[in-house]
Tab-separated table of C-alpha atoms and ligand atoms in Angstrom:
chain	number	residue	atom	x	y	z
T	1	MET	CA	0.000	0.000	0.000
T	2	GLU	CA	1.150	3.591	-0.679
T	3	ILE	CA	0.005	6.951	0.638
T	4	PHE	CA	1.198	10.088	-1.172
T	5	GLY	CA	3.606	7.837	-3.093
T	6	THR	CA	5.447	6.530	0.004
T	7	PRO	CA	5.115	2.777	0.615
T	8	ILE	CA	3.504	1.849	3.934
T	9	LEU	CA	4.764	-1.354	5.520
T	10	HIS	CA	2.763	-3.119	8.207
T	11	THR	CA	4.798	-6.148	9.247
T	12	VAL	CA	8.211	-6.673	10.793
T	13	ALA	CA	9.044	-9.092	7.964
T	14	GLU	CA	8.316	-6.384	5.360
T	15	LEU	CA	10.453	-3.801	7.175
T	16	ARG	CA	13.349	-6.229	7.575
T	17	HIS	CA	13.117	-7.238	3.914
T	18	TRP	CA	13.079	-3.562	2.833
T	19	SER	CA	16.104	-2.745	4.999
T	20	ARG	CA	18.154	-5.744	3.858
T	21	GLN	CA	17.323	-5.070	0.220
T	22	LYS	CA	18.379	-1.404	0.499
T	23	ARG	CA	21.631	-2.394	2.210
T	24	ASN	CA	22.581	-5.471	0.222
T	25	GLU	CA	21.341	-4.580	-3.236
T	26	ASN	CA	21.684	-0.788	-3.223
T	27	GLY	CA	24.574	-0.437	-0.755
T	28	HIS	CA	22.616	2.105	1.298
T	29	THR	CA	23.078	2.980	4.955
T	30	ILE	CA	19.741	2.720	6.756
T	31	GLY	CA	18.277	5.516	8.896
T	32	LEU	CA	15.393	4.880	11.293
T	33	VAL	CA	13.176	7.604	12.777
T	34	PRO	CA	10.893	6.067	15.430
T	35	THR	CA	7.799	8.178	16.176
T	36	MET	CA	4.348	7.844	17.674
T	37	GLY	CA	2.910	9.978	14.864
T	38	ALA	CA	1.257	13.390	15.335
T	39	LEU	CA	4.346	14.631	13.539
T	40	HIS	CA	5.493	18.234	14.000
T	41	ALA	CA	8.539	20.315	13.099
T	42	GLY	CA	10.640	18.434	15.672
T	43	HIS	CA	9.989	15.134	13.894
T	44	ALA	CA	10.591	16.836	10.542
T	45	SER	CA	14.069	17.801	11.735
T	46	LEU	CA	14.788	14.157	12.682
T	47	ILE	CA	13.684	12.929	9.253
T	48	ARG	CA	15.808	15.590	7.545
T	49	ALA	CA	18.828	14.609	9.649
T	50	ALA	CA	18.286	10.968	8.691
T	51	ARG	CA	17.881	11.927	5.027
T	52	ALA	CA	21.118	13.929	5.122
T	53	SER	CA	23.238	11.079	6.466
T	54	CYS	CA	21.597	7.845	5.280
T	55	GLY	CA	20.904	6.361	1.870
T	56	ALA	CA	17.497	4.990	2.862
T	57	VAL	CA	15.158	6.308	5.555
T	58	ALA	CA	12.292	4.562	7.376
T	59	VAL	CA	9.897	6.499	9.593
T	60	THR	CA	7.874	4.447	12.058
T	61	ILE	CA	4.431	5.533	13.242
T	62	PHE	CA	3.227	3.508	16.211
T	63	VAL	CA	1.470	4.702	19.353
T	64	ASN	CA	3.131	2.291	21.741
T	65	PRO	CA	0.652	1.164	24.409
T	66	THR	CA	3.278	-0.182	26.835
T	67	GLN	CA	4.846	3.226	27.483
T	68	PHE	CA	1.566	4.711	28.770
T	69	GLY	CA	0.440	4.253	32.377
T	70	PRO	CA	-3.123	3.094	33.151
T	71	ASN	CA	-4.391	6.663	33.731
T	72	GLU	CA	-2.436	8.310	30.931
T	73	ASP	CA	-3.469	9.545	27.490
T	74	PHE	CA	-3.015	6.436	25.287
T	75	ALA	CA	-6.644	6.455	24.108
T	76	ARG	CA	-6.727	10.146	23.254
T	77	TYR	CA	-3.131	10.504	22.002
T	78	PRO	CA	-3.436	12.441	18.714
T	79	ARG	CA	-3.597	10.162	15.677
T	80	THR	CA	-3.101	12.064	12.418
T	81	PHE	CA	-1.962	9.318	10.074
T	82	ASP	CA	-2.589	10.925	6.673
T	83	ALA	CA	-0.961	14.215	7.642
T	84	ASP	CA	1.967	12.258	9.162
T	85	CYS	CA	2.511	10.339	5.925
T	86	ALA	CA	2.434	13.574	3.922
T	87	MET	CA	5.023	15.175	6.206
T	88	ALA	CA	7.242	12.085	6.282
T	89	GLN	CA	7.249	11.965	2.506
T	90	ARG	CA	7.890	15.716	2.179
T	91	GLU	CA	10.902	15.478	4.503
T	92	GLY	CA	12.401	12.562	2.608
T	93	ALA	CA	11.199	9.264	4.123
T	94	ASP	CA	11.512	6.344	1.702
T	95	VAL	CA	9.149	4.136	3.610
T	96	ILE	CA	6.705	4.306	6.517
T	97	PHE	CA	6.346	1.479	9.007
T	98	ALA	CA	2.880	1.492	10.601
T	99	PRO	CA	2.346	-1.840	12.351
T	100	SER	CA	-0.657	-2.944	14.395
T	101	VAL	CA	-0.352	-3.525	18.146
T	102	GLU	CA	-0.694	-7.287	17.490
T	103	GLU	CA	2.242	-7.168	15.055
T	104	LEU	CA	4.627	-5.767	17.655
T	105	TYR	CA	3.085	-7.411	20.712
T	106	PRO	CA	1.920	-10.827	19.491
T	107	SER	CA	-0.720	-12.422	21.639
T	108	GLY	CA	0.857	-13.938	24.754
T	109	ALA	CA	4.028	-11.785	24.493
T	110	THR	CA	5.734	-11.531	27.886
T	111	THR	CA	9.192	-10.243	26.908
T	112	PHE	CA	10.164	-6.714	27.969
T	113	VAL	CA	13.407	-4.751	28.070
T	114	GLU	CA	14.155	-3.108	31.400
T	115	VAL	CA	17.062	-0.702	31.804
T	116	GLU	CA	17.553	-0.934	35.549
T	117	GLY	CA	18.270	2.198	37.574
T	118	LEU	CA	17.917	4.709	34.754
T	119	SER	CA	14.297	3.706	34.192
T	120	ASN	CA	13.293	4.911	37.658
T	121	ARG	CA	14.838	8.363	37.397
T	122	LEU	CA	13.329	11.681	36.192
T	123	ASP	CA	10.220	10.799	34.148
T	124	GLY	CA	10.586	7.195	35.263
T	125	ALA	CA	9.972	8.241	38.871
T	126	SER	CA	6.488	9.568	38.112
T	127	ARG	CA	5.730	7.245	35.195
T	128	PRO	CA	6.795	3.856	36.619
T	129	SER	CA	6.539	1.590	33.546
T	130	HIS	CA	7.175	4.276	30.921
T	131	PHE	CA	10.824	3.582	30.153
T	132	ARG	CA	10.300	-0.167	30.168
T	133	GLY	CA	7.763	0.409	27.378
T	134	VAL	CA	10.124	2.740	25.510
T	135	ALA	CA	13.128	0.405	25.804
T	136	THR	CA	11.017	-2.549	24.684
T	137	ILE	CA	9.523	-0.887	21.624
T	138	VAL	CA	12.788	0.735	20.526
T	139	THR	CA	14.561	-2.632	20.841
T	140	LYS	CA	11.866	-4.255	18.708
T	141	LEU	CA	12.160	-1.509	16.071
T	142	LEU	CA	15.968	-1.688	16.004
T	143	ILE	CA	15.876	-5.476	15.638
T	144	ALA	CA	13.256	-5.223	12.884
T	145	ALA	CA	14.837	-2.435	10.817
T	146	GLU	CA	18.524	-3.162	11.478
T	147	PRO	CA	19.397	0.524	10.955
T	148	ASP	CA	22.885	2.005	10.891
T	149	ARG	CA	21.536	5.072	12.671
T	150	ALA	CA	18.415	5.842	14.680
T	151	PHE	CA	17.321	9.424	15.313
T	152	PHE	CA	15.802	10.852	18.507
T	153	GLY	CA	15.086	14.362	19.818
T	154	GLN	CA	16.962	15.935	22.719
T	155	LYS	CA	13.622	17.078	24.151
T	156	ASP	CA	13.215	13.529	25.486
T	157	ALA	CA	16.655	13.625	27.092
T	158	ALA	CA	15.934	10.953	29.729
T	159	GLN	CA	14.574	8.684	27.012
T	160	VAL	CA	17.816	9.237	25.089
T	161	ALA	CA	19.840	8.183	28.153
T	162	VAL	CA	17.770	5.000	28.503
T	163	ILE	CA	18.086	4.172	24.785
T	164	ARG	CA	21.840	4.817	24.732
T	165	ARG	CA	22.357	2.543	27.764
T	166	MET	CA	20.091	-0.118	26.284
T	167	THR	CA	21.818	-0.165	22.864
T	168	ALA	CA	25.235	-0.287	24.539
T	169	ASP	CA	24.201	-3.073	26.951
T	170	LEU	CA	22.622	-5.180	24.195
T	171	ARG	CA	25.475	-4.408	21.795
T	172	LEU	CA	22.989	-3.303	19.155
T	173	ALA	CA	24.702	-1.986	16.051
T	174	ALA	CA	22.714	1.206	15.516
T	175	GLU	CA	24.331	4.547	16.249
T	176	ILE	CA	21.968	6.712	18.318
T	177	VAL	CA	21.841	10.219	16.828
T	178	VAL	CA	20.372	12.991	18.979
T	179	CYS	CA	18.974	16.102	17.277
T	180	PRO	CA	18.406	19.473	18.985
T	181	THR	CA	15.002	20.349	20.438
T	182	VAL	CA	12.895	22.343	17.986
T	183	ARG	CA	10.991	25.240	19.551
T	184	ASP	CA	8.204	27.581	18.557
T	185	PRO	CA	9.476	31.148	18.095
T	186	ASP	CA	8.409	32.029	21.669
T	187	GLY	CA	10.477	29.159	23.114
T	188	LEU	CA	7.892	26.416	23.698
T	189	ALA	CA	9.440	23.044	22.899
T	190	MET	CA	7.536	21.249	20.135
T	191	SER	CA	5.547	18.287	21.438
T	192	SER	CA	2.685	16.245	20.076
T	193	ARG	CA	0.958	16.940	23.392
T	194	ASN	CA	0.967	20.740	22.881
T	195	ILE	CA	-2.252	20.152	20.965
T	196	TYR	CA	-4.002	19.489	24.315
T	197	LEU	CA	-3.248	23.031	25.581
T	198	SER	CA	-5.905	25.758	25.623
T	199	PRO	CA	-4.618	29.243	24.607
T	200	THR	CA	-4.286	30.168	28.303
T	201	GLU	CA	-2.417	26.966	29.083
T	202	ARG	CA	-0.154	27.432	26.087
T	203	ALA	CA	0.905	30.816	27.494
T	204	GLN	CA	1.451	29.198	30.928
T	205	ALA	CA	3.500	26.421	29.332
T	206	LEU	CA	6.161	28.975	28.424
T	207	THR	CA	7.214	28.819	32.092
T	208	LEU	CA	9.292	25.714	31.304
T	209	SER	CA	11.498	27.303	28.643
T	210	ARG	CA	11.636	30.525	30.667
T	211	ALA	CA	12.907	28.602	33.706
T	212	LEU	CA	15.569	26.921	31.586
T	213	ARG	CA	16.683	30.300	30.268
T	214	HIS	CA	17.131	31.521	33.875
T	215	VAL	CA	19.375	28.521	34.481
T	216	GLU	CA	21.426	29.213	31.364
T	217	VAL	CA	21.853	32.862	32.313
T	218	LEU	CA	23.109	31.876	35.769
T	219	VAL	CA	25.526	29.359	34.286
T	220	ALA	CA	26.819	32.066	31.935
T	221	GLN	CA	27.445	34.124	35.100
T	222	ASN	CA	29.531	31.236	36.457
T	223	GLU	CA	26.999	29.779	38.907
T	224	ARG	CA	27.688	26.034	39.002
T	225	ARG	CA	25.909	24.845	42.172
T	226	ALA	CA	22.990	22.572	41.360
T	227	GLU	CA	21.086	23.830	44.381
T	228	ALA	CA	21.232	27.432	43.129
T	229	LEU	CA	20.430	26.494	39.536
T	230	VAL	CA	17.437	24.356	40.479
T	231	ALA	CA	16.214	27.080	42.858
T	232	ALA	CA	16.377	29.625	40.029
T	233	ALA	CA	14.304	27.355	37.818
T	234	ARG	CA	11.765	26.805	40.637
T	235	ASN	CA	11.478	30.585	41.069
T	236	ALA	CA	10.269	30.932	37.506
T	237	PHE	CA	7.393	28.579	38.386
T	238	ALA	CA	6.505	30.607	41.481
T	239	ALA	CA	5.218	33.316	39.134
T	240	GLU	CA	2.852	30.812	37.465
T	241	PRO	CA	0.993	28.906	40.217
T	242	ALA	CA	-1.305	27.250	37.663
T	243	VAL	CA	1.674	25.188	36.483
T	244	ARG	CA	2.529	22.280	38.797
T	245	VAL	CA	6.145	21.134	38.809
T	246	ASP	CA	6.674	17.375	38.664
T	247	TYR	CA	10.469	17.545	38.878
T	248	ILE	CA	13.359	19.889	38.206
T	249	ALA	CA	16.774	18.257	38.327
T	250	LEU	CA	20.379	18.752	37.411
T	251	VAL	CA	21.823	15.373	36.462
T	252	ASP	CA	24.561	13.568	34.635
T	253	TRP	CA	23.060	12.925	31.194
T	254	ALA	CA	24.426	9.373	30.941
T	255	THR	CA	23.330	8.083	34.357
T	256	LEU	CA	20.506	10.541	35.201
T	257	GLU	CA	22.026	10.687	38.706
T	258	PRO	CA	21.877	14.117	40.401
T	259	VAL	CA	25.068	16.181	40.337
T	260	GLU	CA	25.983	18.823	42.903
T	261	ILE	CA	28.112	20.906	40.570
T	262	ALA	CA	27.203	21.484	36.929
T	263	VAL	CA	29.857	20.629	34.373
T	264	PRO	CA	29.708	21.026	30.586
T	265	GLY	CA	27.268	18.395	29.368
T	266	SER	CA	25.194	18.266	32.585
T	267	LEU	CA	21.477	17.976	31.911
T	268	CYS	CA	19.007	20.357	33.507
T	269	ALA	CA	15.633	18.681	32.982
T	270	MET	CA	12.105	19.354	34.149
T	271	ALA	CA	8.538	18.139	33.868
T	272	ALA	CA	5.430	20.095	34.801
T	273	TYR	CA	1.669	19.790	34.524
T	274	VAL	CA	-0.109	22.575	32.698
T	275	GLY	CA	-3.734	21.777	33.426
T	276	SER	CA	-3.819	18.029	32.912
T	277	THR	CA	-1.057	18.049	30.276
T	278	ARG	CA	2.366	16.880	31.373
T	279	LEU	CA	5.153	18.665	29.489
T	280	ILE	CA	8.912	18.136	29.625
T	281	ASP	CA	11.845	20.281	28.586
T	282	ASN	CA	15.572	20.457	29.236
T	283	VAL	CA	18.834	22.085	28.399
T	284	ILE	CA	22.337	20.633	28.145
T	285	LEU	CA	24.639	23.037	29.951
T	286	SER	CA	27.652	24.342	28.133
V	1	LIG	O1	9.743	9.616	21.480
V	1	LIG	C1	8.755	8.966	21.079
V	1	LIG	O2	7.943	9.435	20.281
V	1	LIG	C2	8.550	7.543	21.574
V	1	LIG	O3	8.877	7.431	22.922
V	1	LIG	C3	9.301	6.501	20.727
V	1	LIG	C4	10.799	6.664	20.817
V	1	LIG	C5	8.856	6.605	19.275
V	1	LIG	C6	8.961	5.086	21.219
V	1	LIG	O4	7.594	4.832	21.138
């Protein structure tokens, strides 16, 4: 089947066949861009990065049930398949992989990938099975597509840490490429969940990027103490009581363990509820 001229694959066997054919017959490197659909400019940048460095590019569209908690937004997660296919094609995808839940989780499946330690930190602390679901689905996609490179956004920095650890531990061949967070002109990090925000909430959501800017300004003034940096970020939220902080943390990006003193490469990450919408954002300190 094709939509807008881009083939849509539905089974793991089809994706694996496509990838092997592109590599063995055409000599291409394979790029994989895993997504849950509802594509926006952030995803477009991942597809463009894959297009720029790989001979053949697969974009996956799969709303992965195992990374949602029981009271989370799996059922209402935005599903915009036709628009996603149009964007994927426009940005240079050669193929779209859109499997069913049964294809990736065959009936009776009991195998999961758990990255111990990391999976309980940051988002994992408030979303207990989230990273187990992410690690499991990304492993399945990497095994199916056998890519040379897989592309992820820095906005999900904790997810990146989990995926890097998981690919290293399992000795998977794919290089994990991390692309910068794409923001609206006013600073709001692009997210498929921004669609849930009312106009008032959207304005309130700017507190996250504003807080991160405060942190960056302090770092530029040579403040390195995590306590002071996190306090500065918390202050930004004090001005917006409608936004409820889930966490603000300064951590080592590889281990997600808290650090006391920021060094170049430390991750300042946060999550907050704006109304019922949970948003995340972060900055890598320079
Ligand atoms: O970042 C996402 O959209 C998802 O967590 C991912 C990596 C596609 C796995 O479902």
